XYZ file of C-alpha atoms in Angstrom:
663
model
C 24.995 -20.648 36.345
C 26.819 -19.171 33.338
C 27.119 -20.375 29.808
C 29.528 -19.386 27.064
C 27.399 -16.392 26.052
C 27.230 -14.910 29.537
C 29.689 -12.213 30.551
C 32.312 -13.140 33.113
C 32.307 -11.221 36.399
C 34.914 -8.485 36.748
C 36.069 -9.122 40.349
C 37.237 -12.676 40.865
C 39.396 -14.646 43.299
C 41.239 -17.900 42.655
C 41.511 -19.496 46.092
C 44.347 -22.025 46.044
C 44.132 -24.721 48.714
C 47.065 -27.073 48.081
C 47.238 -28.405 51.646
C 49.651 -31.101 52.807
C 48.075 -34.236 54.321
C 50.558 -33.739 57.189
C 48.839 -30.540 58.359
C 46.188 -31.040 61.096
C 42.942 -29.194 61.715
C 42.146 -28.430 58.086
C 39.147 -26.080 57.717
C 38.524 -26.219 61.484
C 37.758 -22.495 61.592
C 35.760 -22.251 58.355
C 32.642 -20.148 58.958
C 30.429 -19.798 55.875
C 28.921 -16.453 56.875
C 32.318 -14.967 57.797
C 33.711 -16.323 54.509
C 30.986 -14.630 52.488
C 31.134 -11.395 54.474
C 34.879 -11.094 53.899
C 34.338 -11.552 50.168
C 31.467 -9.064 50.067
C 33.499 -6.420 51.909
C 36.231 -6.936 49.304
C 33.708 -6.459 46.442
C 34.359 -10.017 45.154
C 31.697 -11.559 42.919
C 33.359 -14.850 41.933
C 35.706 -17.222 43.778
C 37.192 -20.483 42.511
C 37.272 -23.133 45.261
C 38.949 -26.532 45.448
C 37.643 -30.021 44.856
C 41.085 -31.655 44.444
C 44.528 -30.093 44.894
C 48.059 -30.837 43.710
C 48.635 -32.941 46.836
C 45.792 -35.101 45.505
C 43.528 -34.331 48.477
C 39.747 -33.894 48.173
C 37.914 -31.186 50.119
C 34.431 -32.645 50.157
C 32.858 -35.820 51.558
C 33.565 -38.117 48.623
C 31.663 -41.368 48.581
C 33.483 -42.741 45.539
C 37.018 -41.854 46.658
C 36.975 -41.649 50.463
C 40.668 -42.601 50.621
C 41.516 -39.310 48.898
C 39.642 -36.998 51.271
C 42.176 -34.935 53.212
C 42.849 -37.014 56.354
C 42.560 -33.977 58.635
C 39.623 -32.252 56.916
C 37.474 -31.339 59.913
C 34.720 -29.806 57.802
C 34.032 -32.589 55.324
C 31.559 -30.448 53.444
C 33.983 -27.568 52.900
C 33.463 -27.260 49.141
C 29.700 -27.672 49.443
C 29.441 -24.937 52.067
C 31.654 -22.610 50.011
C 29.352 -23.057 47.027
C 26.139 -22.736 49.037
C 27.151 -19.576 50.876
C 28.509 -18.043 47.704
C 25.266 -18.609 45.849
C 23.265 -17.304 48.810
C 24.954 -13.921 48.379
C 25.172 -13.900 44.589
C 28.837 -14.911 44.427
C 29.821 -17.302 41.676
C 31.880 -20.373 42.773
C 33.688 -22.303 40.010
C 35.378 -25.530 41.096
C 39.081 -26.355 40.804
C 40.265 -29.820 39.759
C 43.953 -30.573 39.220
C 44.916 -32.707 36.218
C 48.597 -33.426 35.549
C 49.982 -32.695 39.035
C 48.631 -34.914 41.821
C 51.091 -36.201 44.404
C 48.775 -38.884 45.803
C 48.006 -40.328 42.375
C 51.642 -40.149 41.261
C 52.640 -42.125 44.353
C 49.863 -44.715 44.228
C 49.827 -45.142 40.427
C 53.343 -44.705 39.038
C 52.179 -46.556 35.912
C 50.170 -43.420 35.038
C 53.199 -41.121 35.071
C 54.569 -39.505 31.932
C 58.063 -40.627 30.991
C 60.502 -39.124 28.518
C 62.345 -40.844 25.676
C 64.989 -42.101 28.100
C 62.377 -43.726 30.337
C 62.747 -41.115 33.065
C 59.852 -39.802 35.128
C 59.077 -36.203 34.238
C 58.941 -33.635 37.000
C 59.921 -33.739 40.679
C 62.547 -36.405 41.500
C 61.526 -38.780 44.308
C 63.678 -37.154 46.988
C 62.889 -33.509 46.269
C 60.019 -31.483 47.725
C 57.205 -30.838 45.284
C 54.219 -32.410 43.571
C 55.317 -31.722 39.997
C 55.556 -35.268 38.617
C 53.535 -35.233 35.409
C 50.623 -37.626 35.027
C 49.719 -38.774 31.535
C 46.048 -38.310 30.622
C 46.427 -40.940 27.894
C 46.477 -43.647 30.591
C 43.592 -45.014 32.705
C 44.136 -41.890 34.814
C 41.693 -40.209 32.409
C 38.969 -42.592 33.613
C 39.627 -41.545 37.202
C 39.514 -37.858 36.184
C 36.127 -38.364 34.597
C 34.798 -40.260 37.613
C 35.945 -37.582 40.061
C 34.608 -34.785 37.838
C 31.301 -36.632 37.549
C 31.035 -36.877 41.330
C 31.623 -33.125 41.714
C 29.036 -32.280 39.054
C 26.478 -34.624 40.649
C 27.054 -33.464 44.228
C 27.194 -29.686 43.725
C 25.593 -26.806 41.867
C 28.673 -26.081 39.770
C 29.184 -22.724 38.029
C 32.343 -23.818 36.273
C 35.234 -26.262 36.198
C 38.824 -25.002 36.239
C 40.982 -27.913 35.055
C 44.530 -27.027 36.080
C 47.836 -28.131 34.569
C 46.797 -29.302 31.126
C 50.073 -29.051 29.266
C 51.751 -30.577 26.261
C 54.319 -32.928 27.793
C 56.478 -35.364 25.871
C 55.556 -38.890 26.918
C 56.776 -42.357 25.962
C 54.600 -44.445 28.300
C 53.163 -47.632 26.835
C 49.819 -46.004 26.053
C 51.460 -43.136 24.172
C 53.820 -45.494 22.325
C 50.833 -47.518 21.165
C 49.005 -44.367 20.151
C 51.975 -43.065 18.189
C 52.399 -46.298 16.283
C 48.693 -46.343 15.468
C 48.996 -42.738 14.198
C 51.988 -43.594 12.004
C 54.463 -41.733 14.238
C 57.844 -42.932 15.468
C 58.016 -43.051 19.305
C 61.810 -43.032 19.067
C 61.803 -39.484 17.675
C 61.378 -36.580 20.078
C 59.632 -34.468 17.404
C 57.044 -37.213 16.902
C 56.565 -37.606 20.660
C 55.882 -33.872 20.963
C 53.583 -33.928 17.935
C 51.597 -36.778 19.432
C 51.532 -35.057 22.835
C 49.870 -32.018 21.244
C 47.336 -34.173 19.413
C 46.641 -36.165 22.560
C 46.130 -33.144 24.825
C 43.828 -31.566 22.232
C 41.814 -34.782 22.156
C 41.734 -34.820 25.962
C 40.228 -31.310 26.088
C 37.537 -32.132 23.537
C 36.778 -35.431 25.255
C 36.535 -33.904 28.738
C 34.348 -31.040 27.530
C 31.972 -33.501 25.872
C 31.923 -35.522 29.101
C 31.186 -32.457 31.250
C 28.483 -31.362 28.830
C 26.798 -34.770 29.132
C 26.325 -33.966 32.822
C 26.008 -30.166 32.843
C 25.034 -28.136 29.799
C 25.808 -24.698 31.227
C 28.859 -24.608 33.475
C 32.045 -22.851 32.406
C 35.025 -24.946 31.329
C 38.657 -23.894 31.189
C 41.932 -25.829 30.812
C 44.934 -24.059 32.311
C 48.558 -24.403 31.279
C 49.748 -20.997 32.524
C 49.663 -19.499 29.031
C 47.258 -18.927 26.122
C 48.607 -18.799 22.586
C 48.046 -19.949 18.997
C 47.926 -23.599 20.083
C 44.605 -22.854 21.825
C 42.946 -21.652 18.615
C 42.219 -25.135 17.305
C 40.603 -26.296 20.563
C 38.802 -23.064 21.424
C 35.469 -24.879 21.114
C 36.426 -26.911 24.204
C 36.563 -23.727 26.297
C 33.826 -21.348 27.368
C 36.359 -18.587 28.129
C 40.078 -18.037 28.617
C 41.878 -17.479 31.911
C 45.289 -15.903 31.512
C 47.544 -16.945 34.371
C 50.124 -14.160 34.479
C 51.498 -13.193 37.880
C 54.018 -10.430 37.085
C 55.934 -11.086 40.296
C 56.131 -14.761 39.400
C 58.132 -15.969 36.429
C 55.704 -14.334 33.967
C 56.963 -10.756 34.415
C 55.169 -7.590 33.344
C 55.366 -8.171 29.566
C 53.657 -11.578 29.448
C 50.121 -10.357 30.140
C 49.873 -7.570 27.532
C 51.336 -9.851 24.861
C 49.016 -12.764 25.627
C 45.903 -10.644 26.139
C 46.400 -8.743 22.885
C 46.287 -12.151 21.198
C 43.636 -13.934 23.289
C 41.079 -11.143 22.859
C 41.049 -11.806 19.091
C 39.812 -15.396 19.528
C 36.187 -14.542 20.317
C 35.954 -15.710 23.944
C 35.684 -13.628 27.106
C 38.904 -13.428 29.126
C 39.832 -13.109 32.781
C 43.414 -12.644 33.955
C 45.128 -14.030 37.063
C 47.480 -11.944 39.098
C 48.141 -12.649 42.773
C 47.991 -11.034 46.168
C 51.414 -12.556 46.769
C 54.630 -10.564 46.849
C 56.168 -13.249 44.646
C 54.090 -16.182 43.380
C 51.645 -18.926 44.318
C 52.097 -20.434 47.767
C 53.863 -17.349 49.184
C 51.971 -17.462 52.493
C 51.617 -14.340 54.643
C 52.933 -12.001 51.943
C 51.292 -8.916 50.477
C 51.554 -7.309 47.084
C 52.105 -3.566 47.069
C 48.737 -1.890 46.562
C 50.169 0.213 43.731
C 51.215 -2.954 41.902
C 47.816 -4.601 42.359
C 46.160 -1.447 41.036
C 48.298 -1.439 37.913
C 47.758 -5.126 37.272
C 43.962 -4.936 37.644
C 43.560 -1.640 35.783
C 45.741 -2.978 32.957
C 43.316 -5.884 32.681
C 40.443 -3.454 32.224
C 42.414 -1.416 29.700
C 43.142 -4.531 27.619
C 39.554 -5.899 27.796
C 40.049 -8.569 30.448
C 38.149 -9.221 33.647
C 40.160 -9.202 36.895
C 41.182 -12.120 39.081
C 43.445 -12.059 42.144
C 45.037 -15.302 43.302
C 45.087 -16.111 47.030
C 45.657 -19.263 49.092
C 43.319 -20.217 51.890
C 45.259 -20.991 55.043
C 44.800 -24.558 56.375
C 42.470 -23.423 59.178
C 39.913 -22.286 56.585
C 39.862 -18.573 57.497
C 40.369 -15.881 54.898
C 42.978 -13.297 55.879
C 41.276 -9.985 56.627
C 44.360 -7.891 55.747
C 44.604 -9.653 52.362
C 40.975 -8.885 51.554
C 41.332 -5.313 52.741
C 44.100 -4.994 50.144
C 42.014 -6.656 47.443
C 38.924 -4.684 48.415
C 40.786 -1.384 48.163
C 41.422 -2.160 44.479
C 38.200 -4.036 43.657
C 36.064 -1.204 45.046
C 37.641 1.004 42.361
C 37.266 -1.690 39.701
C 33.554 -1.836 40.508
C 33.237 1.908 39.885
C 35.018 1.566 36.530
C 33.030 -1.430 35.255
C 30.248 0.484 33.460
C 32.859 1.807 31.013
C 34.453 -1.623 30.550
C 31.436 -3.909 30.014
C 31.371 -5.371 26.490
C 34.208 -3.064 25.472
C 36.304 -4.109 22.482
C 39.707 -2.832 21.498
C 40.099 -0.275 18.738
C 43.326 -1.051 16.898
C 44.936 -0.172 13.588
C 48.067 -2.365 13.788
C 48.293 -6.153 13.758
C 51.511 -7.810 14.963
C 52.210 -11.434 14.112
C 53.501 -13.536 16.973
C 56.615 -15.678 16.444
C 55.034 -18.123 18.900
C 53.181 -19.760 16.028
C 56.503 -20.597 14.389
C 58.971 -21.158 17.253
C 56.776 -21.799 20.303
C 56.391 -20.009 23.640
C 55.333 -20.653 27.216
C 54.631 -18.804 30.436
C 58.359 -18.914 31.166
C 59.557 -18.124 27.649
C 58.183 -15.435 25.393
C 60.084 -14.878 22.130
C 62.260 -11.769 22.410
C 60.961 -10.486 19.058
C 57.395 -10.168 20.370
C 58.625 -8.630 23.622
C 60.616 -6.014 21.715
C 57.835 -4.980 19.350
C 55.301 -4.873 22.182
C 57.550 -2.590 24.208
C 58.085 -0.198 21.306
C 54.400 0.035 20.409
C 53.233 0.409 24.013
C 55.890 3.014 24.754
C 54.749 5.035 21.750
C 50.997 4.830 22.413
C 50.059 2.773 19.341
C 46.956 0.582 19.328
C 47.599 -2.993 18.251
C 46.539 -6.618 18.442
C 48.738 -9.686 18.273
C 47.821 -12.155 15.542
C 48.630 -15.487 13.979
C 48.448 -16.521 10.344
C 44.792 -17.583 10.757
C 43.624 -14.199 12.075
C 41.176 -11.953 10.253
C 43.238 -9.072 8.837
C 40.424 -6.862 7.572
C 40.391 -4.398 10.487
C 44.058 -3.379 10.333
C 45.860 -0.699 8.384
C 49.381 -1.993 9.097
C 50.787 -5.449 9.763
C 54.115 -5.935 11.537
C 56.114 -9.133 10.951
C 58.803 -9.075 13.662
C 62.128 -10.761 12.893
C 61.138 -14.406 12.348
C 57.741 -14.641 10.649
C 58.230 -16.949 7.680
C 55.510 -17.070 5.036
C 54.175 -20.187 3.351
C 52.058 -19.960 0.214
C 48.650 -19.791 1.929
C 49.889 -17.098 4.322
C 51.438 -15.233 1.386
C 48.076 -15.192 -0.435
C 46.490 -13.700 2.650
C 49.155 -10.990 2.896
C 48.826 -10.198 -0.828
C 45.110 -9.715 -0.405
C 45.782 -7.409 2.545
C 48.181 -5.322 0.429
C 45.767 -5.224 -2.514
C 43.093 -3.829 -0.175
C 45.317 -0.884 0.745
C 47.146 -2.247 3.784
C 50.850 -1.872 4.544
C 53.471 -4.257 5.938
C 56.592 -3.647 8.009
C 58.895 -6.653 8.299
C 62.329 -7.295 9.727
C 65.175 -9.770 9.331
C 63.874 -13.220 8.267
C 60.224 -12.169 8.120
C 58.753 -12.435 4.654
C 61.029 -15.326 3.672
C 59.541 -18.665 2.678
C 59.786 -21.463 5.282
C 63.003 -22.690 3.640
C 64.418 -19.161 4.099
C 65.595 -18.982 0.512
C 63.322 -16.365 -1.072
C 61.283 -13.344 -0.009
C 57.703 -12.756 -1.059
C 57.864 -11.018 -4.474
C 56.050 -8.021 -2.982
C 59.137 -7.263 -0.872
C 61.128 -6.485 -4.030
C 64.246 -8.103 -2.508
C 66.728 -10.810 -3.224
C 68.381 -12.608 -0.329
C 72.185 -12.677 -0.529
C 72.771 -14.325 2.856
C 73.758 -13.464 6.417
C 75.356 -10.032 6.665
C 79.137 -10.453 6.325
C 79.803 -8.038 9.197
C 78.459 -7.806 12.721
C 78.081 -5.459 14.399
C 77.514 -3.089 11.513
C 76.149 0.453 11.464
C 72.884 1.940 10.204
C 73.192 5.420 8.723
C 70.038 7.533 9.225
C 68.494 9.308 6.245
C 65.965 12.069 5.836
C 63.259 9.380 5.844
C 64.410 6.736 8.349
C 66.045 8.072 11.501
C 65.314 11.610 10.384
C 65.664 13.033 13.911
C 68.822 11.097 14.710
C 72.346 12.461 14.223
C 73.455 11.781 10.641
C 76.177 9.386 11.623
C 76.624 5.659 12.119
C 74.397 3.920 14.692
C 75.536 0.494 15.804
C 73.312 -2.493 15.111
C 74.520 -5.111 17.570
C 72.847 -8.237 16.190
C 73.783 -9.710 12.823
C 71.308 -8.969 10.064
C 70.869 -10.186 6.511
C 72.453 -8.927 3.341
C 69.754 -8.293 0.756
C 69.808 -6.872 -2.762
C 67.039 -4.570 -4.002
C 65.225 -5.821 -7.078
C 62.262 -3.451 -7.171
C 62.841 -1.850 -3.782
C 64.037 1.625 -2.849
C 66.825 1.896 -0.266
C 65.717 4.126 2.639
C 68.815 3.698 4.827
C 72.199 2.142 4.229
C 74.612 0.184 6.389
C 78.251 1.072 6.923
C 80.599 -1.784 7.744
C 83.491 -2.020 10.221
C 87.142 -2.338 9.236
C 86.914 -6.024 10.078
C 85.000 -8.451 12.285
C 86.355 -8.970 15.786
C 88.372 -12.190 16.014
C 91.449 -13.371 17.856
C 93.454 -12.438 14.763
C 92.339 -8.820 14.593
C 90.276 -6.862 17.084
C 89.946 -3.300 18.332
C 89.285 -2.013 21.848
C 86.863 -3.649 24.294
C 83.745 -4.505 22.282
C 83.519 -4.151 18.526
C 85.436 -2.666 15.647
C 84.418 0.874 14.651
C 82.948 1.841 11.303
C 85.235 2.069 8.313
C 82.838 4.584 6.755
C 82.408 2.272 3.772
C 78.825 1.493 2.686
C 78.285 -2.235 2.617
C 74.639 -3.041 1.873
C 71.053 -1.776 2.437
C 69.621 -1.563 5.944
C 66.041 -0.407 5.303
C 64.150 -0.745 2.019
C 60.697 0.026 0.670
C 58.754 -1.663 -2.106
C 55.294 -0.192 -2.570
C 53.563 -0.512 0.790
C 56.150 -2.913 2.215
C 59.025 -1.638 4.375
C 61.781 -4.054 5.318
C 64.530 -3.863 7.976
C 67.535 -6.122 7.388
C 68.354 -6.405 11.108
C 66.440 -8.238 13.892
C 65.425 -4.895 15.364
C 62.827 -6.241 17.768
C 65.091 -8.833 19.358
C 67.626 -6.038 19.601
C 65.179 -3.776 21.416
C 64.353 -6.541 23.870
C 68.051 -7.198 24.498
C 69.243 -3.667 25.310
C 66.668 -1.143 24.035
C 68.724 1.188 21.802
C 66.631 4.309 21.414
C 67.715 4.654 17.800
C 66.259 1.242 17.003
C 62.868 2.348 18.308
C 63.132 5.629 16.419
C 63.891 4.110 13.013
C 60.986 1.691 13.377
C 58.594 4.481 14.389
C 59.750 6.541 11.393
C 58.836 3.630 9.141
C 55.499 3.225 10.907
C 54.753 6.911 10.424
C 55.299 6.516 6.674
C 52.527 3.921 6.392
C 50.327 5.143 9.278
C 50.489 8.954 9.276
C 47.222 9.230 11.240
C 47.371 6.674 14.068
C 44.360 6.123 16.297
C 45.989 7.837 19.285
C 48.731 10.394 19.846
C 49.831 11.834 23.177
C 52.648 13.923 24.611
C 53.081 11.867 27.778
C 56.211 9.922 28.701
C 57.041 6.512 27.264
C 56.276 5.046 30.708
C 52.563 5.731 30.136
C 50.419 2.979 28.650
C 47.390 4.126 26.676
C 44.607 2.032 25.123
C 41.413 2.853 23.255
C 38.276 0.719 23.522
C 34.759 1.002 22.138
C 31.370 0.263 23.692
C 29.366 -0.095 20.516
C 25.925 -0.349 22.120
C 26.523 2.902 24.007
C 28.142 4.639 21.014
C 31.159 5.724 22.998
C 34.910 5.171 23.095
C 36.868 4.753 26.311
C 40.471 5.853 26.562
C 42.614 4.337 29.334
C 45.745 6.123 30.517
C 47.972 4.255 33.000
C 51.159 5.487 34.614
C 52.824 2.974 36.913
C 56.510 2.128 36.629
C 57.748 -1.418 37.365
C 61.288 -1.267 38.742
C 63.916 -3.957 39.245
C 64.558 -3.170 42.907
C 65.466 -6.739 43.722
C 67.431 -9.512 42.106
C 64.386 -11.621 41.293
C 61.334 -9.499 40.483
C 60.078 -6.137 39.291
C 58.078 -4.175 41.837
C 55.816 -1.139 41.780
C 56.070 1.038 44.880
C 54.898 4.471 43.839
C 52.248 6.251 41.834
C 53.807 9.198 40.023
C 51.061 11.522 38.738
C 51.186 13.155 35.330
C 49.692 16.557 34.552
C 48.250 18.159 31.424
C 48.618 15.217 29.070
C 47.615 16.321 25.566
C 45.762 13.626 23.592
C 44.646 13.433 19.984
C 42.332 10.647 18.789
C 41.261 9.844 15.259
C 37.517 10.474 15.448
C 34.669 8.481 13.947
C 32.034 11.218 13.843
C 30.771 14.147 15.866
C 31.827 13.963 19.497
C 29.178 15.100 21.985
C 31.341 15.143 25.121
C 34.724 14.170 26.537
C 34.477 13.172 30.202
C 36.775 11.858 32.928
C 35.051 8.748 34.262
C 33.910 7.592 36.716
C 34.442 11.088 38.174
C 32.036 12.720 35.695
C 34.268 15.739 34.981
C 33.768 17.151 31.480
C 36.836 18.266 29.550
C 37.021 20.963 26.869
C 37.820 19.549 23.431
C 37.898 20.459 19.769
C 37.604 18.530 16.528
C 39.723 19.321 13.501
C 41.153 17.420 10.531
C 39.415 14.212 11.530
C 40.747 14.193 15.080
C 39.456 15.112 18.516
C 41.931 16.939 20.742
C 41.801 17.468 24.501
C 44.045 17.692 27.551
C 43.787 15.381 30.552
C 44.591 17.553 33.580
C 45.823 14.727 35.836
C 46.644 11.037 35.519
C 47.183 9.524 38.943
C 47.809 5.875 38.237
C 44.793 5.228 36.021
C 42.410 7.598 34.298
C 39.586 6.721 31.921
C 38.194 9.201 29.415
C 34.791 8.674 27.786
C 34.241 10.077 24.285
C 30.492 10.110 23.695
C 29.435 10.163 20.052
C-alpha cells in the first residue's frame, strides 16, 4: 500500500461502474485472470474499482448493508476479486465510494437531501433521469458514510479511497440551519449559507480523513469535486494527493487541465489527472477517443508534472473491452518508455500568474476568462509559468502577472512589495493592483484611479516600446478599460478615443465608432519594475484573441524578462515545458504539437499529428551542459553554449518529443 510520501503510478485507470439496478446479469462474465491480463497488456499499473456507485449499489457482499448490494450482482465478491487479482500482478487498486450523489439513499432518506433557501431539493427533479440529487453530509448520512467506509476498510486490502462528489453546495436543511445559527451566521442569507457550506465540507474532509486513518494508516485519500483550486489549499492535509478530473471532451475543455495543474503542482502533493477513453464524457458507452487526442492528453500530463489516468466504464457483464484497452495500451506503452525522464520531475518556471479564482471563484464548468486568456498567451509564446494564489511562495519567480481582476489587500500588498524589493517585476492589468474596495492602487504602481474609461471601444496606439512591431496606428481595444492618471509612472502607450460612444442617438456603421485621432488617456504605464495595462487584456484575449493584444503584453514581458527560460522558433500551436530532475542533475524539455479543432458543435477534437521539423531552441543554462539528447530514443544532438544559454535544433517533433539536457 502507498502512503503520502510514495510516488503515484504513472499509468492509471478509473473504472466507473454506475450500473442501474434494472440491469440483469451484473458481473456474470467477470474473470479475474482475464481482467488482469487485459490491464497488463495495456501497461496499466493502477485501477480504481467500485465499492458504491451513484445508483447507490454496492459491488461486494456487504453484511452490514445487504439491502444495498446490487440486486443482480452475480459475482458478489466482485470488488474483492478485483483487488486480489490486481495485487497478485502488482497492480494497485484504490476503491471508489460516492458521497453526495446516491440515488438509492436519496430515495430512501429524503430527509438527508440538501435543500436551497427556497426549500427546494437540489439536483435532479423527481421525474427526470439522473442520480444528481445532492445529499447533505451534515446530516446522519455522514454516519452511514463512515459505516460503509469502515466495512470496506475492514473487508479489503485497500490501497486508497476515492471519495467522489464532495462539493460545496448551498444547504438549508435543519442540520445546516442549526449549524449556521450556532456559528453566528444567518441561514436566511445566501452568502452565509455558502460560507457555512464551505466550512462544513472542509470539516467533513478532515473528519473523514481522521476516521479513515483510525482504521488504515497508509491508504491514499482523495476527495473529488471535478476541480482543484485555491479552496483546496486549506484542507490539503486531508488529502494524500490530488486527482484532477479534466476530460477535455467533456465540459472541461482543453484549457482547464493546464490551468489547474499549473496551480495544483505548487501545493506540495503528487498529482494524477483524469482524461477519458470516451469520445465525449463519462458514461459514453461503446465510444472511442481518437488515439491522437489520448496521446496529447497523456503526454501533456507528463509535460506538466502529472501522472496519467484514463477513465473507462466497465460494462454490466464485467468484461473489459479489448478494443478500449488496445487504444489505452498503445498510449500507455509509450508513457512507460518516457517515465524515467518524468519521475520526480519538477517544473522550472520564471513567471508566476495569480488566479482570479481566489477572488471570484471557479469550477470545472467555469474558469475565469482572465486566467484562460493569460494561459493561452503564455503557452502560445513558450513561456514557463506557474499559477499562484496570494498564499504562494513567490521567491522562485522573476515576474508576477496579475491578470485583470486581482485586488490586493494589505497583507498581499506587503508580500508584493517584498517581491519587488528583492528584484522582481510585476505586470498587471485593469483592476489588478487596486485595493479590495477598488478605490486606490498600490503606491508602487505610481497611478491614480480616475474611474471607468469614458469611451469604449477605444484604441491603443503602439509605441517604440509597447507594440513596437505593430503598425503605428490605432488598434481597437474592445472591452472597456479604466482611466488612470500617472503620478510617478511613465506612459508607454496612449489611447485614442472615438468621436463618440455608440448609442441610439449617435452611431456609426455596424459595430463601433472609429477613432477621432484625439489622445484621451494612458493605455500602458511603467513605474519602476511595475508595468500596468489599463484594459482587461486577458479577458479580451479569451474572448476573441486579437493578435495585437498578445503582442503588446509580450513586449511588456520582454522588458522585465529579457532572458526567459526558453525560446523557440516553432509555431504558436506548439506547447513547450521545461522540467528538472534534481537527483539526476538534468533538465527535460517537452515539445508537444497537437492541434485541438472545433470540428463539431459540442467539443474540440484532435484527429491528426502534424510533424514539425528543425525547431530551434534556446534555454537559459544553469552550468556546463554535458549532452543534449532526444529521449527515450537516445539520439544525441549537436549544441553550443553562449551568453548563458544552450542552443540546439530539434530535427523532428512528431506529436511529442522530450529532450534531456545533462549537466
